[in-house]
Amino acid sequence: MNNTFDHRTDHPPNLNGFAAGRVFAGGLLGLGVAICLNSSILLAEAERLPDSTSRSISVAVWTPIESVASPLKLTWPREIGDRLLGRAKDEQQITLIREQVEMTTETNLEQEELVVESVQKERRSEASSSTSASEPVDSPWTEDNPLDVWVAGDSMVQFFGETFVSMVEKSPVVEGTSEPQLSSGLSRPDYFDWPTRIAEIMTEHDPDVIVLMFGGNDAQNIRTADSRWLERFSAPWTDEYRRRVGLVMDIATADEERIVLWVGQPPMRAAGFDTRMQLLNEVYQAEADERLGVHYVDLRSMFTDASGKYARYLPDSSGKLVDVRLSDGVHLSHWGGEWLSKLLLAEISRASDGVGELWP
Amino acid sequence: MLFPTLAFGLFFVAVYLLNWLTRPHPLVWRITIFGSSLFFYAWWNWRFVFLLLWAITSNWCAGNQIDKCLRLQNTQGARGWLRTAIVSDLAMLGVFKYYDFFALELSNLLGADTSIPLLELTLPVGVSFFTFQAMSYVIDLKRRLVKPMPFLDFAVYLSFFPQLVAGPIVRASEMAPQIAQRPDPRTVPSTEAFHLILRGLFKKVVISSWLASTLVDNVFANPDGHSSHDVLLGVYGYAIQIYADFSGYTDIAIGVALLLGFRFPTNFDCPYRALSLRDFWKRWHITLSSWLRDYLYIPLGGNRGRNSETYRNLLITMVLGGLWHGSTWNFVIWGMIHGVALMIERLLPNRDIHPMFRWVITFHVVCFAWVFFRAESFAAALDVLAAIFSSPGNDQISSFPIVLVIGFALAAQFAPKSEVARLKNRLNRSGIATQGLAFGIGLVLIDLLGPDGVAPFIYFQF
């Protein structure tokens, strides 16, 4: 190849490619087309970002593009594609479920004060009689009518959910389901609406046991229904977050027979993140204490070393060191997931007579 | 910064423009590309930029010393500097990648009373790739296969962002001339580049992510909870997933480099059409297997000695190749399976075996090894293998679309290359506007077909 050429006189040979400037123009055209066709998705994704400068910039960039592309029907192909693939949600159904959720909340709020007192009395009596052995109860579950166990939450659930399901399904009369949603939580229902999804699960599946774990993505500003931002861990933020945690707990405990486990956050490697997760754990613990049907599962003691600090490697029952956390300092490893799953089985057994016998 | 993200798209638009605008000015161009690559790397964790800078500086200095010694005919000195560079590179890998693994195993071996301090460090992205590139540079200098590169050229070579985090492992002899010579800005191979980028995105975003989320992750997390049929399909699915994931990344990397005027070596050549393990390693992660051949297998003696020595060399090479992927026993076992299979292949003459039968055996040995590669532990791998033969129950996951995708991905390995070339030629004859339009529509289709959120590439962790 001759490396000396004159841009003004030499014409680019078209067989092997195009001039860099033309490729740039072609690439920009392609990106432009992709952005226009996808502008509604891009804007929706930008709006779901945590309250930050990058969110403001993204929204500011995509809003005018979407406002031009949408009236010109350029976003239609994508919307039709989503509908054909079954991605578009049935808005009517969602509205119905939301209404049910709100009704549940209102009823529960009215009863809350009365319930708190009775729950605290119940817990005190449970604590005093915890050493007494419970009578064995005949199992009402069969292969045709299995105990339905669900585990739902953010990416933490992705790392232990299937392990937990495999453990509960060791009993032939138990059916387990794991439903993780990456990057989700209770702070941003505009990204993933957990209260609505939990209500859907309750209505459609009516599980006997549900394990919930949120928080990893929740230490961020909250956007209210009137589009205001509440600064994280400010008093209004804490009130709103407590309300959301309580709402999910109320939906899950609408059936008093159901066992509801709320898993707290384990210690985290980064000190600042760990402090934020501790603050969230306080909210979960406080809300769980106010409801008879919710059992809070504290993970801090399980995943700390002898000095009470975060540890990636911990000794198992035989004294052998195993890695219980992933290298990101946040998620649980395979072994960590096994430990947590065993703890959850024990908690479920403790919460209801007879269930423990399903997993000898 | 992941390839299939808008952030990378915007970053690349800016770098493309700067690349071609500054190319006539060698110094400015080198600083621009080096700076862009550091920015790309810092996007994950800016602290590890210093590690990359150390790798660049230490290997460049050692390389210069090796060259100086060789010019003075001081072979002993050159060998010393080479050893220093290799020890420094391996120490970097050792500290970040292997220390905790060996410390943990030693602690467990010595008993509960002995506690060896653990570092618990985050693994820098791409450290295995740029360390191997750096080592190939100093070794090739010692072997007089390359000439010493100017500092900025070497910095661009080691940090070049398209291949920085997951390869291909490009040799200095391949990159140095391309850095030194200005490519012709009139012949940017856009058809090939757009085709590779779209193909890579499709493999990663649609095939790999979809198979992982609908099949593979569930089967490997809970093999007992699935039928034998589901588990077997999960193993086949993982074979396709890891190929789509890694070769998808490579396709994008090669396409992006082409747009900047660089041509990377081929890294995958339809590996699942291989009729033997030897053939497989000529088609899978070619830049790693040729690295291991040139810098490990041949220096160990290759196949020049007795048969037993050849088998030993094969086994050492494959086990270390396995360990390169990660510090767990499962990777060691994965390497051993390939090493032993290669040994058996050498022992058995295969001339009379029908090609179809050879393909079936080769593909299933590769899939068997993938079980250990994917599983969380040795016990978990055994659970998966046991579940293939002894897990009753109804199929929960297996569905026609999954079987179709796996079948399609396997069949695509056998697609005649002439057909692909003809399609590319036809696209090349169309104008750049048509290509751009097709590229844009392709991006939208891939985004539409892919699941929400794209997991990082599997090979980033290595």
mmCIF file of N, CA and C in Angstrom, chain B residues 189-249:
data_model
loop_
_atom_site.group_PDB
_atom_site.id
_atom_site.type_symbol
_atom_site.label_atom_id
_atom_site.label_comp_id
_atom_site.label_asym_id
_atom_site.label_seq_id
_atom_site.Cartn_x
_atom_site.Cartn_y
_atom_site.Cartn_z
ATOM 1 N N PRO B 189 -12.439 0.099 5.915
ATOM 2 C CA PRO B 189 -13.306 -1.037 5.535
ATOM 3 C C PRO B 189 -14.611 -1.045 6.351
ATOM 4 N N SER B 190 -15.487 -0.118 6.016
ATOM 5 C CA SER B 190 -16.701 0.063 6.826
ATOM 6 C C SER B 190 -17.642 -1.133 6.744
ATOM 7 N N THR B 191 -17.736 -1.766 5.571
ATOM 8 C CA THR B 191 -18.663 -2.908 5.445
ATOM 9 C C THR B 191 -18.274 -4.000 6.424
ATOM 10 N N GLU B 192 -16.992 -4.324 6.399
ATOM 11 C CA GLU B 192 -16.489 -5.386 7.270
ATOM 12 C C GLU B 192 -16.662 -4.984 8.743
ATOM 13 N N ALA B 193 -16.341 -3.712 9.036
ATOM 14 C CA ALA B 193 -16.402 -3.242 10.426
ATOM 15 C C ALA B 193 -17.844 -3.226 10.938
ATOM 16 N N PHE B 194 -18.765 -2.652 10.165
ATOM 17 C CA PHE B 194 -20.171 -2.603 10.600
ATOM 18 C C PHE B 194 -20.729 -4.012 10.762
ATOM 19 N N HIS B 195 -20.351 -4.883 9.815
ATOM 20 C CA HIS B 195 -20.825 -6.269 9.871
ATOM 21 C C HIS B 195 -20.323 -6.947 11.149
ATOM 22 N N LEU B 196 -19.022 -6.762 11.453
ATOM 23 C CA LEU B 196 -18.456 -7.391 12.652
ATOM 24 C C LEU B 196 -19.084 -6.844 13.928
ATOM 25 N N ILE B 197 -19.288 -5.518 13.958
ATOM 26 C CA ILE B 197 -19.853 -4.906 15.171
ATOM 27 C C ILE B 197 -21.288 -5.406 15.388
ATOM 28 N N LEU B 198 -22.083 -5.414 14.314
ATOM 29 C CA LEU B 198 -23.472 -5.896 14.456
ATOM 30 C C LEU B 198 -23.501 -7.375 14.823
ATOM 31 N N ARG B 199 -22.628 -8.159 14.197
ATOM 32 C CA ARG B 199 -22.593 -9.595 14.485
ATOM 33 C C ARG B 199 -22.203 -9.830 15.948
ATOM 34 N N GLY B 200 -21.194 -9.075 16.404
ATOM 35 C CA GLY B 200 -20.762 -9.211 17.796
ATOM 36 C C GLY B 200 -21.849 -8.808 18.769
ATOM 37 N N LEU B 201 -22.532 -7.699 18.478
ATOM 38 C CA LEU B 201 -23.610 -7.252 19.371
ATOM 39 C C LEU B 201 -24.740 -8.266 19.394
ATOM 40 N N PHE B 202 -25.057 -8.833 18.229
ATOM 41 C CA PHE B 202 -26.128 -9.835 18.165
ATOM 42 C C PHE B 202 -25.754 -11.062 19.009
ATOM 43 N N LYS B 203 -24.510 -11.501 18.850
ATOM 44 C CA LYS B 203 -24.063 -12.676 19.614
ATOM 45 C C LYS B 203 -24.149 -12.403 21.121
ATOM 46 N N LYS B 204 -23.679 -11.221 21.520
ATOM 47 C CA LYS B 204 -23.630 -10.921 22.952
ATOM 48 C C LYS B 204 -25.020 -10.597 23.511
ATOM 49 N N VAL B 205 -25.671 -9.607 22.913
ATOM 50 C CA VAL B 205 -26.903 -9.070 23.501
ATOM 51 C C VAL B 205 -28.078 -10.031 23.315
ATOM 52 N N VAL B 206 -28.150 -10.661 22.149
ATOM 53 C CA VAL B 206 -29.324 -11.517 21.897
ATOM 54 C C VAL B 206 -29.041 -12.961 22.304
ATOM 55 N N ILE B 207 -28.017 -13.574 21.711
ATOM 56 C CA ILE B 207 -27.799 -15.011 21.935
ATOM 57 C C ILE B 207 -27.285 -15.280 23.356
ATOM 58 N N SER B 208 -26.144 -14.680 23.694
ATOM 59 C CA SER B 208 -25.501 -15.006 24.968
ATOM 60 C C SER B 208 -26.374 -14.603 26.163
ATOM 61 N N SER B 209 -26.823 -13.360 26.184
ATOM 62 C CA SER B 209 -27.613 -12.882 27.343
ATOM 63 C C SER B 209 -28.919 -13.645 27.453
ATOM 64 N N TRP B 210 -29.539 -13.937 26.320
ATOM 65 C CA TRP B 210 -30.837 -14.628 26.363
ATOM 66 C C TRP B 210 -30.669 -16.060 26.857
ATOM 67 N N LEU B 211 -29.665 -16.761 26.319
ATOM 68 C CA LEU B 211 -29.451 -18.143 26.761
ATOM 69 C C LEU B 211 -29.097 -18.186 28.244
ATOM 70 N N ALA B 212 -28.289 -17.208 28.687
ATOM 71 C CA ALA B 212 -27.896 -17.185 30.101
ATOM 72 C C ALA B 212 -29.116 -17.008 30.988
ATOM 73 N N SER B 213 -29.962 -16.045 30.644
ATOM 74 C CA SER B 213 -31.069 -15.722 31.557
ATOM 75 C C SER B 213 -32.217 -16.725 31.468
ATOM 76 N N THR B 214 -32.417 -17.349 30.306
ATOM 77 C CA THR B 214 -33.563 -18.254 30.213
ATOM 78 C C THR B 214 -33.200 -19.710 30.499
ATOM 79 N N LEU B 215 -31.927 -20.059 30.334
ATOM 80 C CA LEU B 215 -31.579 -21.485 30.439
ATOM 81 C C LEU B 215 -30.386 -21.753 31.363
ATOM 82 N N VAL B 216 -29.243 -21.237 30.978
ATOM 83 C CA VAL B 216 -27.986 -21.690 31.577
ATOM 84 C C VAL B 216 -27.894 -21.363 33.075
ATOM 85 N N ASP B 217 -28.176 -20.116 33.456
ATOM 86 C CA ASP B 217 -28.037 -19.728 34.860
ATOM 87 C C ASP B 217 -28.932 -20.579 35.751
ATOM 88 N N ASN B 218 -30.154 -20.835 35.299
ATOM 89 C CA ASN B 218 -31.085 -21.629 36.109
ATOM 90 C C ASN B 218 -30.602 -23.070 36.256
ATOM 91 N N VAL B 219 -30.162 -23.661 35.149
ATOM 92 C CA VAL B 219 -29.738 -25.064 35.192
ATOM 93 C C VAL B 219 -28.510 -25.226 36.088
ATOM 94 N N PHE B 220 -27.520 -24.346 35.944
ATOM 95 C CA PHE B 220 -26.294 -24.505 36.730
ATOM 96 C C PHE B 220 -26.495 -24.149 38.206
ATOM 97 N N ALA B 221 -27.480 -23.294 38.495
ATOM 98 C CA ALA B 221 -27.731 -22.956 39.900
ATOM 99 C C ALA B 221 -28.502 -24.069 40.595
ATOM 100 N N ASN B 222 -29.311 -24.793 39.860
ATOM 101 C CA ASN B 222 -30.167 -25.791 40.495
ATOM 102 C C ASN B 222 -30.356 -26.996 39.573
ATOM 103 N N PRO B 223 -29.273 -27.777 39.342
ATOM 104 C CA PRO B 223 -29.408 -28.902 38.398
ATOM 105 C C PRO B 223 -30.420 -29.942 38.866
ATOM 106 N N ASP B 224 -30.490 -30.168 40.183
ATOM 107 C CA ASP B 224 -31.417 -31.191 40.694
ATOM 108 C C ASP B 224 -32.869 -30.824 40.441
ATOM 109 N N GLY B 225 -33.132 -29.550 40.301
ATOM 110 C CA GLY B 225 -34.513 -29.107 40.131
ATOM 111 C C GLY B 225 -34.984 -29.174 38.688
ATOM 112 N N HIS B 226 -34.123 -29.667 37.793
ATOM 113 C CA HIS B 226 -34.504 -29.724 36.380
ATOM 114 C C HIS B 226 -34.396 -31.152 35.857
ATOM 115 N N SER B 227 -35.095 -31.395 34.763
ATOM 116 C CA SER B 227 -35.055 -32.736 34.175
ATOM 117 C C SER B 227 -33.704 -32.952 33.498
ATOM 118 N N SER B 228 -33.382 -34.221 33.240
ATOM 119 C CA SER B 228 -32.117 -34.551 32.558
ATOM 120 C C SER B 228 -32.023 -33.822 31.221
ATOM 121 N N HIS B 229 -33.165 -33.765 30.546
ATOM 122 C CA HIS B 229 -33.200 -33.119 29.251
ATOM 123 C C HIS B 229 -32.864 -31.631 29.376
ATOM 124 N N ASP B 230 -33.450 -30.979 30.394
ATOM 125 C CA ASP B 230 -33.169 -29.559 30.645
ATOM 126 C C ASP B 230 -31.689 -29.332 30.934
ATOM 127 N N VAL B 231 -31.131 -30.225 31.771
ATOM 128 C CA VAL B 231 -29.730 -30.049 32.185
ATOM 129 C C VAL B 231 -28.795 -30.229 30.981
ATOM 130 N N LEU B 232 -29.079 -31.250 30.177
ATOM 131 C CA LEU B 232 -28.241 -31.478 28.986
ATOM 132 C C LEU B 232 -28.332 -30.271 28.043
ATOM 133 N N LEU B 233 -29.531 -29.768 27.895
ATOM 134 C CA LEU B 233 -29.717 -28.598 27.037
ATOM 135 C C LEU B 233 -28.983 -27.382 27.639
ATOM 136 N N GLY B 234 -28.974 -27.318 28.979
ATOM 137 C CA GLY B 234 -28.266 -26.232 29.669
ATOM 138 C C GLY B 234 -26.772 -26.278 29.393
ATOM 139 N N VAL B 235 -26.215 -27.499 29.334
ATOM 140 C CA VAL B 235 -24.778 -27.647 29.050
ATOM 141 C C VAL B 235 -24.491 -27.232 27.590
ATOM 142 N N TYR B 236 -25.311 -27.714 26.671
ATOM 143 C CA TYR B 236 -25.151 -27.283 25.267
ATOM 144 C C TYR B 236 -25.324 -25.755 25.185
ATOM 145 N N GLY B 237 -26.315 -25.266 25.931
ATOM 146 C CA GLY B 237 -26.595 -23.824 25.929
ATOM 147 C C GLY B 237 -25.390 -23.029 26.401
ATOM 148 N N TYR B 238 -24.680 -23.555 27.423
ATOM 149 C CA TYR B 238 -23.511 -22.828 27.920
ATOM 150 C C TYR B 238 -22.389 -22.821 26.864
ATOM 151 N N ALA B 239 -22.263 -23.947 26.153
ATOM 152 C CA ALA B 239 -21.247 -23.998 25.088
ATOM 153 C C ALA B 239 -21.507 -22.887 24.064
ATOM 154 N N ILE B 240 -22.780 -22.702 23.735
ATOM 155 C CA ILE B 240 -23.124 -21.644 22.778
ATOM 156 C C ILE B 240 -22.980 -20.272 23.441
ATOM 157 N N GLN B 241 -23.412 -20.176 24.710
ATOM 158 C CA GLN B 241 -23.353 -18.874 25.397
ATOM 159 C C GLN B 241 -21.919 -18.342 25.472
ATOM 160 N N ILE B 242 -20.999 -19.190 25.906
ATOM 161 C CA ILE B 242 -19.623 -18.691 26.093
ATOM 162 C C ILE B 242 -18.987 -18.374 24.736
ATOM 163 N N TYR B 243 -19.344 -19.157 23.716
ATOM 164 C CA TYR B 243 -18.815 -18.845 22.387
ATOM 165 C C TYR B 243 -19.379 -17.507 21.895
ATOM 166 N N ALA B 244 -20.716 -17.346 22.030
ATOM 167 C CA ALA B 244 -21.354 -16.114 21.556
ATOM 168 C C ALA B 244 -20.820 -14.910 22.331
ATOM 169 N N ASP B 245 -20.621 -15.101 23.625
ATOM 170 C CA ASP B 245 -20.160 -14.006 24.478
ATOM 171 C C ASP B 245 -18.754 -13.560 24.098
ATOM 172 N N PHE B 246 -17.839 -14.525 24.064
ATOM 173 C CA PHE B 246 -16.430 -14.180 23.859
ATOM 174 C C PHE B 246 -16.141 -13.830 22.401
ATOM 175 N N SER B 247 -16.681 -14.624 21.485
ATOM 176 C CA SER B 247 -16.411 -14.300 20.083
ATOM 177 C C SER B 247 -17.166 -13.026 19.696
ATOM 178 N N GLY B 248 -18.300 -12.772 20.371
ATOM 179 C CA GLY B 248 -19.036 -11.525 20.138
ATOM 180 C C GLY B 248 -18.192 -10.327 20.523
ATOM 181 N N TYR B 249 -17.548 -10.429 21.700
ATOM 182 C CA TYR B 249 -16.659 -9.341 22.137
ATOM 183 C C TYR B 249 -15.529 -9.142 21.129
#
